[in-house]
Amino acid sequence: MEVERGEFVFLVGASGSGKSTFLRLVLREERPTSGAVFVAGRDLSRISQWKVPHLRRQIGTVFQDFRLLNNKSVFDNVAIALQVIGKPRHHVMTTVPETLEMVGLGGKEKRLPHELSGGEQQRVAIARAFVNRPAILLADEPTGNLDPTTSVGIMRLLDRINRTGTTIVMATHDDEIVDQMRKRVVELVDGQMVRDQARGVYGAER
Amino acid sequence: MRVRFVLSQIGNGLRRNMAMATSVVLVTFISLTFVGAAILLQMQVANMKDDWYDKVEVSIFLCPGDSFAATCAGGEVTEQQVEEIQGVLASEALSDYVEEVYVETQEEAFVAFQEQFGDQDWAQRITVDQMQISLRVKLVDPELYQVVADEVAGRDGVEEVVDQRSILEPLFLILNRTTVMAAGLAALMIITAILLITTTIRLSAMSRQRETSIMRLVGASNLFIQLPFMLEGAIAALLGALLAIGGLWLGVRYIVEDWLAGTVQWVNFVSTSDVWLIAPILIGIGIALAAISSLVTLSRYTKV
Ligand SMILES: Nc1ncnc2c1ncn2[C@@H]1O[C@H](COP(=O)(O)OP(=O)(O)OP(=O)(O)O)[C@@H](O)[C@H]1O
Ligand SMILES: [Mg+2]
């Protein structure tokens, strides 16, 4: 299958169907036993191990469990994505608040993760994934731990990010969201693609 | 930004593992102190050999008139026997070993004797006739004394062959044994240090696994992730090395220079300048310890 630049794709399928594995392949955390994975035009089997970090800098990632650093403030949690790739200080000082503002967390820079609701924590994670303005954003069940209302807020945010030109691939079990958004849907069963539907819905209408 | 970030990572790591970091510092301190002590002891041995082996000679005492030695049955050594022994020393077989032969006559022996003991009452009664002729042999390599002794001892007219070096030998034996002991302890402590540093880095890496996995996720390079751990180990080992150098310096300054050198004046002791000489070696070993341990651990626990 192919995902175009700037597309928004839902990855659906039963537990164990290979959605997370799909995302791990794109991050080159896993290597395919057969077949090839191309990201931004590059064959992942051909890039050397030490270039993998550069690949990951072009990809933002969001997970169901947020994966924040609990002893670091909201600001630091987002800033780390820029710090580890050696961005200058002034760049960090301006970009991080900007991004936090964009995800709707303006003014909460100094909070610690446990002082935030689940939805807010996921916004921090999205800010961290997006602060480097990656071309691609991968999301693995980002609304899995959130109530429907909060989930809708997160989806609006992802939609806005998508409209800035960022390609988004999102694995999910959330049928309401998939049915509402009417984006491209790819369904996996046992690691095989069984459906690829433009403006699709969660359940297949066979 | 990057340097600051790495530094804060190191600071956090060391603070969180304060007890472990301290034990790494101490164990490298002790192991490097033993390494340094072993090296200093060997320097001392080399010093003493340099000083003394130049001066030591093999003395071949020739029969005086009243000796009971079996080789002296023929009475006082004859002129012919002296020449014969000199011939042996000058022979092809010994030319590689013997540097110089000097005959000390009865008169010369008497002068030397009077110089040494002239102020004693009993020495006044000794006459020139009672002195003994001897051959003083300077060897190319004083350690090969036995070769010369075997050739000469037992010949008619030779009463006794004495190696002055044998007086020093017990001293060198003690110093060498001590060196071996220090080196053995150093080896044990170094093994302990490597195990401890390895464990410390591993614990540190495990306690920061979450952080590490997140850094990897946002595209941190391998080196960037591993550098703080490596530097933590290196800093601890470096501190240990500095402590060891300080300890050795204090020991040499106050025990050797102030006390031993004042008490035993005929020995040229190692000095604090020798400690400075081995300081880079100790620092090098300390860094190497940390580097080896980091490489072993990090390749397993923090890979991309
Ligand atoms: N390295 C691996 N080697 C072999 N099998 C694996 C490996 N990693 C995952 N699997 C298997 O692949 C299957 C797909 O796992 P994956 O986590 O991608 O599912 P998923 O669609 O994300 O499920 P969920 O919706 O529960 O998150 C599972 O059956 C898992 O046991
Ligand atoms: Mg999954």
Coordinates of C-alpha atoms and ligand atoms in Angstrom, one line a residue:
Chain A
M1 CA 0.0 0.0 0.0
E2 CA 1.0 3.6 -0.4
V3 CA 0.3 6.7 1.6
E4 CA 0.6 10.0 -0.2
R5 CA 2.1 13.1 1.3
G6 CA -0.4 15.0 3.4
E7 CA -2.9 12.1 3.6
F8 CA -4.8 11.0 6.8
V9 CA -5.1 7.2 7.1
F10 CA -6.9 5.2 9.7
L11 CA -5.4 1.7 10.4
V12 CA -8.1 -0.6 11.8
G13 CA -8.3 -4.3 12.6
A14 CA -8.8 -6.6 15.5
S15 CA -6.3 -6.9 18.3
G16 CA -3.2 -8.6 17.1
S17 CA -3.9 -7.8 13.5
G18 CA -0.6 -6.0 13.1
K19 CA -1.5 -2.3 13.4
S20 CA 1.3 -1.5 15.9
T21 CA 3.7 -3.6 14.0
F22 CA 2.9 -1.6 10.9
L23 CA 3.9 1.6 12.7
R24 CA 7.0 0.0 14.2
L25 CA 8.1 -1.0 10.7
V26 CA 7.8 2.6 9.6
L27 CA 9.9 3.7 12.6
R28 CA 12.4 0.9 11.7
E29 CA 12.0 -0.5 15.2
E30 CA 11.2 -3.7 13.5
R31 CA 12.5 -5.0 10.2
P32 CA 10.4 -6.8 7.7
T33 CA 11.1 -10.5 7.0
S34 CA 10.0 -10.0 3.5
G35 CA 8.9 -7.0 1.4
A36 CA 10.2 -3.4 1.6
V37 CA 9.2 -0.3 3.5
F38 CA 9.7 3.1 1.9
V39 CA 9.5 6.3 4.1
A40 CA 9.7 9.7 2.4
G41 CA 11.0 8.0 -0.7
R42 CA 13.7 6.0 1.0
D43 CA 14.1 2.3 1.3
L44 CA 14.4 1.6 5.0
S45 CA 16.3 -1.7 4.4
R46 CA 19.0 0.4 2.8
I47 CA 19.6 3.1 5.4
S48 CA 22.4 2.3 7.9
Q49 CA 21.8 1.8 11.6
W50 CA 23.4 5.1 12.6
K51 CA 21.1 7.0 10.2
V52 CA 18.0 5.6 11.9
P53 CA 17.8 8.6 14.4
H54 CA 17.7 11.0 11.4
L55 CA 14.7 9.0 10.0
R56 CA 12.9 9.3 13.3
R57 CA 13.4 13.0 13.4
Q58 CA 11.1 13.3 10.4
I59 CA 8.4 11.2 12.1
G60 CA 6.4 12.3 15.1
T61 CA 4.9 9.5 17.3
V62 CA 2.0 9.4 19.7
F63 CA 0.9 6.5 21.8
Q64 CA -2.1 5.4 23.8
D65 CA -0.2 5.6 27.1
F66 CA 1.2 9.1 26.3
R67 CA 4.8 8.2 27.3
L68 CA 5.7 11.4 29.1
L69 CA 8.5 11.9 31.6
N70 CA 6.7 12.2 34.9
N71 CA 9.4 14.1 36.7
K72 CA 9.7 16.8 34.0
S73 CA 7.4 19.7 33.4
V74 CA 5.2 20.0 30.3
F75 CA 7.7 22.4 28.8
D76 CA 10.6 20.1 29.3
N77 CA 8.7 17.1 28.0
V78 CA 8.2 18.9 24.7
A79 CA 11.6 20.6 24.7
I80 CA 13.4 17.3 24.9
A81 CA 12.5 16.5 21.3
L82 CA 14.4 19.6 20.2
Q83 CA 17.2 19.3 22.7
V84 CA 18.3 15.8 21.7
I85 CA 18.6 16.8 18.1
G86 CA 20.7 19.8 19.1
K87 CA 18.4 22.7 18.3
P88 CA 19.7 26.0 19.6
R89 CA 18.3 27.4 22.9
H90 CA 16.5 30.4 21.4
H91 CA 14.8 28.1 18.9
V92 CA 13.6 25.9 21.8
M93 CA 12.4 28.9 23.8
T94 CA 10.2 30.2 21.1
T95 CA 9.0 27.0 19.4
V96 CA 7.9 25.1 22.5
P97 CA 5.5 27.7 23.8
E98 CA 4.2 28.2 20.3
T99 CA 3.4 24.5 19.9
L100 CA 1.9 24.2 23.4
E101 CA -0.3 27.2 22.5
M102 CA -1.3 25.4 19.3
V103 CA -2.4 22.2 21.1
G104 CA -4.4 24.2 23.5
L105 CA -2.1 24.0 26.6
G106 CA -1.0 27.7 26.7
G107 CA -0.1 28.7 30.2
K108 CA 0.4 25.1 31.5
E109 CA 4.1 24.9 30.7
K110 CA 5.2 24.5 34.3
R111 CA 2.7 21.7 35.2
L112 CA 3.9 18.2 35.8
P113 CA 2.2 15.4 33.8
H114 CA 0.3 14.1 36.9
E115 CA -1.2 17.5 37.3
L116 CA -3.0 17.2 33.9
S117 CA -6.0 15.2 32.7
G118 CA -5.5 12.3 30.3
G119 CA -6.6 14.5 27.4
E120 CA -4.2 17.2 28.3
Q121 CA -1.4 14.7 28.7
Q122 CA -2.1 13.4 25.2
R123 CA -1.9 17.0 23.9
V124 CA 1.5 17.2 25.5
A125 CA 2.5 14.0 23.7
I126 CA 1.2 15.4 20.4
A127 CA 3.1 18.7 21.0
R128 CA 6.2 16.7 21.5
A129 CA 5.7 14.7 18.4
F130 CA 4.9 17.8 16.3
V131 CA 7.3 20.4 17.8
N132 CA 10.0 19.5 15.3
R133 CA 7.4 19.9 12.4
P134 CA 7.8 16.3 11.1
A135 CA 6.5 15.4 7.7
I136 CA 4.8 12.3 9.1
L137 CA 2.9 11.7 12.3
L138 CA 2.2 8.2 13.5
A139 CA -0.5 7.7 16.2
D140 CA -1.1 4.3 17.9
E141 CA -4.6 4.4 19.5
P142 CA -4.1 8.0 20.7
T143 CA -7.7 8.1 22.0
G144 CA -7.7 4.6 23.5
N145 CA -7.5 5.9 27.1
L146 CA -9.9 8.9 26.7
D147 CA -13.6 9.5 26.9
P148 CA -15.5 10.3 23.7
T149 CA -15.7 14.0 24.2
T150 CA -12.0 14.3 25.0
S151 CA -11.3 12.0 22.0
V152 CA -13.1 14.4 19.7
G153 CA -10.9 17.2 20.9
I154 CA -7.8 15.2 20.2
M155 CA -9.1 14.3 16.7
R156 CA -9.7 17.9 15.9
L157 CA -6.2 18.7 16.9
L158 CA -4.8 15.9 14.7
D159 CA -7.0 17.1 11.9
R160 CA -5.6 20.6 12.2
I161 CA -2.0 19.1 12.1
N162 CA -3.0 17.1 9.0
R163 CA -4.1 20.3 7.3
T164 CA -0.7 21.9 7.8
G165 CA 0.5 19.2 5.3
T166 CA 1.6 16.5 7.8
T167 CA 0.9 13.0 6.7
I168 CA -0.9 11.1 9.5
V169 CA -1.3 7.4 10.0
M170 CA -3.4 6.5 13.0
A171 CA -4.1 3.0 14.4
T172 CA -7.4 2.9 16.2
H173 CA -10.3 0.8 17.6
D174 CA -12.5 3.8 17.9
D175 CA -15.4 3.2 15.4
E176 CA -17.3 6.4 16.2
I177 CA -14.3 8.5 15.4
V178 CA -13.5 6.7 12.2
D179 CA -17.1 6.9 11.0
Q180 CA -17.2 10.6 11.8
M181 CA -14.0 11.7 10.1
R182 CA -14.6 9.8 6.8
K183 CA -10.9 9.5 5.9
R184 CA -9.1 6.8 4.1
V185 CA -9.4 3.5 6.1
V186 CA -7.0 0.5 5.8
E187 CA -8.1 -2.7 7.5
L188 CA -5.6 -5.4 8.5
V189 CA -6.3 -9.0 9.4
D190 CA -3.4 -11.2 10.5
G191 CA -1.0 -8.7 9.0
Q192 CA -2.6 -8.7 5.6
M193 CA -4.4 -5.7 4.2
V194 CA -8.0 -6.7 3.5
R195 CA -9.5 -3.3 2.8
D196 CA -8.4 0.0 1.6
Q197 CA -11.2 2.5 1.4
A198 CA -11.2 6.2 0.6
R199 CA -13.6 8.2 2.9
G200 CA -14.2 4.8 4.7
V201 CA -15.9 3.6 7.9
Y202 CA -14.8 1.4 10.7
G203 CA -16.8 -1.7 10.0
A204 CA -16.8 -3.2 6.5
E205 CA -20.1 -3.0 4.6
R206 CA -19.7 -6.3 2.8
Chain B
M1 CA 21.8 23.5 24.2
R2 CA 23.2 20.1 23.6
V3 CA 26.1 20.4 25.9
R4 CA 23.9 21.8 28.6
F5 CA 21.5 19.0 28.1
V6 CA 24.1 16.3 28.4
L7 CA 25.6 17.9 31.5
S8 CA 22.2 18.0 33.2
Q9 CA 21.7 14.4 32.3
I10 CA 25.0 13.5 33.9
G11 CA 24.2 15.6 36.9
N12 CA 20.9 13.8 37.3
G13 CA 22.5 10.4 36.9
L14 CA 25.2 11.0 39.4
R15 CA 22.8 12.4 41.9
R16 CA 20.3 9.6 41.6
N17 CA 23.0 7.0 42.0
M18 CA 25.1 8.8 44.5
A19 CA 25.9 5.7 46.6
M20 CA 26.9 3.7 43.5
A21 CA 28.9 6.6 42.1
T22 CA 30.7 7.0 45.4
S23 CA 31.6 3.3 45.5
V24 CA 33.0 3.5 42.0
V25 CA 35.1 6.4 43.0
L26 CA 36.4 4.5 46.0
V27 CA 37.1 1.2 44.3
T28 CA 39.0 2.9 41.5
F29 CA 40.9 4.9 44.1
I30 CA 42.0 1.8 45.9
S31 CA 42.8 -0.2 42.8
L32 CA 44.8 2.6 41.3
T33 CA 46.6 3.2 44.5
F34 CA 47.8 -0.4 44.4
V35 CA 48.8 -0.1 40.8
G36 CA 50.7 3.1 41.6
A37 CA 52.4 1.5 44.6
A38 CA 53.5 -1.5 42.5
I39 CA 54.9 0.8 39.9
L40 CA 56.7 3.0 42.5
L41 CA 58.2 -0.1 44.2
Q42 CA 59.6 -1.3 40.8
M43 CA 61.0 2.2 40.3
Q44 CA 62.6 2.0 43.7
V45 CA 64.2 -1.4 42.8
A46 CA 65.4 0.0 39.5
N47 CA 66.8 3.1 41.3
M48 CA 68.7 0.9 43.7
K49 CA 70.1 -1.4 41.0
D50 CA 71.2 1.6 39.0
D51 CA 73.0 3.0 42.0
W52 CA 74.5 -0.1 43.4
Y53 CA 75.2 -2.5 40.6
D54 CA 77.6 0.1 39.3
K55 CA 79.6 -0.1 42.5
V56 CA 79.4 -3.8 43.4
E57 CA 82.2 -6.1 42.4
V58 CA 83.0 -9.7 42.8
S59 CA 86.0 -10.1 45.2
I60 CA 88.2 -13.1 44.7
F61 CA 90.2 -13.5 47.9
L62 CA 93.4 -15.3 47.4
C63 CA 95.0 -17.6 50.0
P64 CA 96.9 -15.9 52.8
G65 CA 99.6 -17.8 54.6
D66 CA 97.4 -19.2 57.4
S67 CA 94.2 -20.3 55.7
F68 CA 92.5 -23.6 56.4
A69 CA 90.6 -23.7 53.1
A70 CA 91.2 -26.9 51.0
T71 CA 92.3 -24.9 48.0
C72 CA 94.9 -23.2 50.2
A73 CA 96.7 -26.4 51.2
G74 CA 99.7 -25.2 49.3
G75 CA 100.2 -22.3 51.6
E76 CA 100.2 -18.6 50.5
V77 CA 99.2 -17.9 46.9
T78 CA 102.1 -17.8 44.5
E79 CA 102.8 -15.3 41.9
Q80 CA 102.2 -17.9 39.3
Q81 CA 98.8 -18.8 40.7
V82 CA 97.8 -15.2 40.6
E83 CA 98.7 -14.9 36.9
E84 CA 96.9 -18.2 36.2
I85 CA 93.7 -16.8 37.8
Q86 CA 94.0 -13.5 35.9
G87 CA 94.5 -15.6 32.8
V88 CA 91.2 -17.4 33.4
L89 CA 89.4 -14.1 33.9
A90 CA 90.9 -12.7 30.7
S91 CA 90.1 -15.8 28.8
E92 CA 87.8 -16.0 25.7
A93 CA 85.1 -17.7 27.7
L94 CA 84.7 -15.0 30.3
S95 CA 85.5 -11.9 28.1
D96 CA 81.8 -11.2 27.6
Y97 CA 81.1 -11.1 31.3
V98 CA 84.2 -9.5 32.8
E99 CA 84.5 -5.8 32.4
E100 CA 87.6 -5.1 34.4
V101 CA 90.0 -6.9 36.8
Y102 CA 92.0 -5.1 39.4
V103 CA 94.5 -6.6 41.7
E104 CA 94.4 -5.4 45.3
T105 CA 97.9 -6.0 46.8
Q106 CA 98.6 -6.5 50.5
E107 CA 99.8 -2.9 50.7
E108 CA 96.6 -1.5 49.2
A109 CA 94.4 -3.7 51.3
F110 CA 96.3 -2.5 54.3
V111 CA 95.7 1.2 53.4
A112 CA 92.0 0.5 52.8
F113 CA 91.8 -1.4 56.1
Q114 CA 93.5 1.4 58.0
E115 CA 91.3 4.0 56.5
Q116 CA 88.2 2.1 57.6
F117 CA 89.3 0.8 61.0
G118 CA 92.5 2.8 61.8
D119 CA 91.0 4.6 64.8
Q120 CA 90.3 1.3 66.6
D121 CA 92.8 -0.1 69.0
W122 CA 92.9 -3.7 67.7
A123 CA 93.5 -2.4 64.2
Q124 CA 96.8 -0.9 65.2
R125 CA 98.3 -4.4 65.8
I126 CA 97.5 -5.7 62.2
T127 CA 100.5 -5.7 59.9
V128 CA 100.8 -5.6 56.1
D129 CA 101.8 -9.3 56.1
Q130 CA 98.5 -10.3 57.5
M131 CA 96.5 -8.6 54.7
Q132 CA 95.2 -10.7 51.9
I133 CA 95.7 -10.2 48.2
S134 CA 92.4 -10.1 46.3
L135 CA 91.2 -9.7 42.7
R136 CA 88.4 -7.2 42.3
V137 CA 86.3 -8.1 39.3
K138 CA 83.8 -5.7 37.8
L139 CA 81.2 -7.5 35.8
V140 CA 79.4 -6.4 32.6
D141 CA 76.1 -7.6 34.0
P142 CA 76.3 -8.0 37.8
E143 CA 73.4 -10.5 37.7
L144 CA 75.6 -13.0 35.9
Y145 CA 77.9 -13.4 38.8
Q146 CA 77.6 -17.2 39.0
V147 CA 79.3 -17.7 35.6
V148 CA 82.4 -16.1 36.8
A149 CA 82.3 -17.6 40.3
D150 CA 82.0 -21.1 38.8
E151 CA 85.1 -20.6 36.7
V152 CA 87.3 -19.3 39.5
A153 CA 86.1 -20.9 42.7
G154 CA 87.9 -24.1 43.7
R155 CA 91.1 -23.3 41.9
D156 CA 94.3 -23.6 43.8
G157 CA 95.2 -20.4 45.5
V158 CA 91.6 -19.1 45.7
E159 CA 90.3 -19.0 49.2
E160 CA 86.9 -17.5 48.6
V161 CA 84.7 -15.8 46.0
V162 CA 82.4 -13.1 47.4
D163 CA 79.7 -11.4 45.5
Q164 CA 78.9 -8.1 47.1
R165 CA 75.6 -8.1 45.4
S166 CA 74.5 -11.0 47.6
I167 CA 74.4 -8.6 50.4
L168 CA 71.7 -6.6 48.6
E169 CA 69.8 -9.6 47.3
P170 CA 67.5 -10.1 50.3
L171 CA 66.5 -6.4 50.1
F172 CA 65.5 -6.8 46.4
L173 CA 63.7 -10.0 47.2
I174 CA 61.6 -8.2 49.8
L175 CA 60.9 -5.3 47.3
N176 CA 60.0 -7.7 44.5
R177 CA 57.7 -9.8 46.7
T178 CA 56.0 -6.6 47.8
T179 CA 55.6 -5.6 44.2
V180 CA 54.0 -8.9 43.3
M181 CA 51.6 -8.6 46.2
A182 CA 50.7 -5.0 45.3
A183 CA 50.2 -6.0 41.7
G184 CA 48.1 -9.0 42.7
L185 CA 45.8 -6.8 44.8
A186 CA 45.7 -4.2 42.1
A187 CA 44.5 -6.9 39.6
L188 CA 41.8 -8.0 42.0
M189 CA 40.7 -4.5 42.7
I190 CA 40.7 -3.7 39.0
I191 CA 38.4 -6.7 38.3
T192 CA 36.2 -5.4 41.2
A193 CA 36.2 -2.0 39.7
I194 CA 35.2 -3.2 36.2
L195 CA 32.3 -5.3 37.7
L196 CA 31.2 -2.4 39.8
I197 CA 31.3 0.2 37.1
T198 CA 29.5 -2.2 34.7
T199 CA 26.8 -2.7 37.3
T200 CA 26.5 1.0 38.0
I201 CA 26.1 1.9 34.4
R202 CA 23.6 -0.9 33.9
L203 CA 21.5 0.2 36.9
S204 CA 21.7 3.8 35.7
A205 CA 20.7 2.8 32.2
M206 CA 17.8 0.7 33.5
S207 CA 16.5 3.4 35.8
R208 CA 16.4 5.7 32.9
Q209 CA 15.0 3.2 30.4
R210 CA 11.8 5.2 29.9
E211 CA 13.7 8.4 29.3
T212 CA 16.1 6.6 26.9
S213 CA 13.2 5.1 24.9
I214 CA 11.6 8.5 24.6
M215 CA 14.8 10.1 23.5
R216 CA 15.2 7.4 20.9
L217 CA 11.7 7.9 19.7
V218 CA 12.3 11.6 19.0
G219 CA 15.4 10.8 17.1
A220 CA 18.3 11.1 19.5
S221 CA 21.5 9.5 18.2
N222 CA 23.1 6.6 19.8
L223 CA 26.1 8.6 21.0
F224 CA 23.9 11.3 22.4
I225 CA 22.0 8.7 24.4
Q226 CA 25.1 6.8 25.6
L227 CA 27.3 9.8 26.2
P228 CA 25.9 10.7 29.6
F229 CA 26.3 7.2 30.9
M230 CA 29.9 6.9 29.6
L231 CA 30.8 10.3 31.1
E232 CA 29.2 9.3 34.4
G233 CA 31.5 6.3 34.5
A234 CA 34.5 8.3 33.3
I235 CA 34.0 11.1 35.8
A236 CA 33.8 8.6 38.7
A237 CA 36.9 6.7 37.5
L238 CA 38.7 10.0 37.0
L239 CA 37.9 11.1 40.5
G240 CA 39.2 7.8 41.7
A241 CA 42.4 8.2 39.8
L242 CA 42.9 11.7 41.2
L243 CA 42.4 10.4 44.7
A244 CA 44.9 7.6 44.1
I245 CA 47.5 10.1 42.8
G246 CA 46.8 12.3 45.9
G247 CA 47.1 9.4 48.2
L248 CA 50.4 8.2 46.7
W249 CA 51.7 11.7 46.7
L250 CA 51.0 12.1 50.4
G251 CA 52.5 8.7 51.1
V252 CA 55.7 9.4 49.2
R253 CA 55.9 12.9 50.6
Y254 CA 55.4 12.2 54.3
I255 CA 56.5 8.5 54.6
V256 CA 59.3 8.2 52.1
E257 CA 60.7 11.7 51.7
D258 CA 60.3 13.0 55.2
W259 CA 60.7 9.8 57.2
L260 CA 62.5 7.0 55.3
A261 CA 64.9 9.3 53.5
G262 CA 65.9 10.9 56.7
T263 CA 66.4 7.7 58.6
V264 CA 68.0 5.5 55.9
Q265 CA 70.4 7.9 54.1
W266 CA 72.3 5.4 51.9
V267 CA 69.3 4.7 49.7
N268 CA 68.2 6.9 46.9
F269 CA 64.4 6.8 47.4
V270 CA 61.6 7.5 45.0
S271 CA 60.2 11.0 45.2
T272 CA 57.0 12.9 44.6
S273 CA 58.3 13.8 41.1
D274 CA 58.1 10.0 40.4
V275 CA 54.4 10.2 41.5
W276 CA 53.8 12.9 38.9
L277 CA 55.6 10.7 36.4
I278 CA 53.1 7.9 36.9
A279 CA 50.1 10.1 37.3
P280 CA 49.2 10.1 33.6
I281 CA 49.4 6.3 33.6
L282 CA 47.0 6.0 36.5
I283 CA 44.6 8.5 34.9
G284 CA 44.9 6.5 31.7
I285 CA 44.1 3.2 33.4
G286 CA 41.1 4.9 35.2
I287 CA 39.7 6.2 31.9
A288 CA 40.3 2.8 30.2
L289 CA 38.5 1.0 33.0
A290 CA 35.4 3.3 32.6
A291 CA 35.6 3.1 28.8
I292 CA 35.8 -0.7 28.7
S293 CA 33.0 -1.1 31.2
S294 CA 30.8 1.4 29.3
L295 CA 31.4 -0.3 25.9
V296 CA 30.5 -3.7 27.4
T297 CA 27.3 -2.5 29.1
L298 CA 25.9 0.1 26.8
S299 CA 26.1 -1.9 23.7
R300 CA 23.7 -4.3 25.4
Y301 CA 21.4 -2.0 27.3
T302 CA 20.8 1.2 25.3
K303 CA 20.8 0.2 21.7
V304 CA 18.6 1.9 19.1
Ligands
LIG1 N1 8.8 -9.4 16.8 C1 7.7 -10.2 16.6 N2 7.9 -11.4 16.1 C2 6.8 -12.2 15.9 N3 5.6 -11.9 16.2 C3 5.3 -10.6 16.6 C4 6.4 -9.7 16.9 N4 5.9 -8.6 17.3 C5 4.6 -8.7 17.4 N5 4.2 -10.0 17.0 C6 2.9 -10.5 16.8 O1 2.3 -9.8 15.8 C7 0.9 -9.6 16.0 C8 0.4 -8.2 15.8 O2 0.8 -7.4 16.9 P1 0.4 -5.9 17.0 O3 0.9 -5.3 18.3 O4 0.9 -5.2 15.8 O5 -1.1 -5.9 17.0 P2 -2.1 -4.7 17.1 O6 -3.0 -4.7 15.8 O7 -1.4 -3.4 17.4 O8 -3.0 -5.1 18.3 P3 -3.8 -4.1 19.4 O9 -5.0 -3.6 18.7 O10 -4.1 -5.0 20.5 O11 -2.8 -3.0 19.7 C9 0.6 -10.2 17.4 O12 0.0 -11.4 17.3 C10 2.0 -10.3 18.0 O13 2.1 -11.4 18.9
MG2 MG -1.3 -2.1 19.0

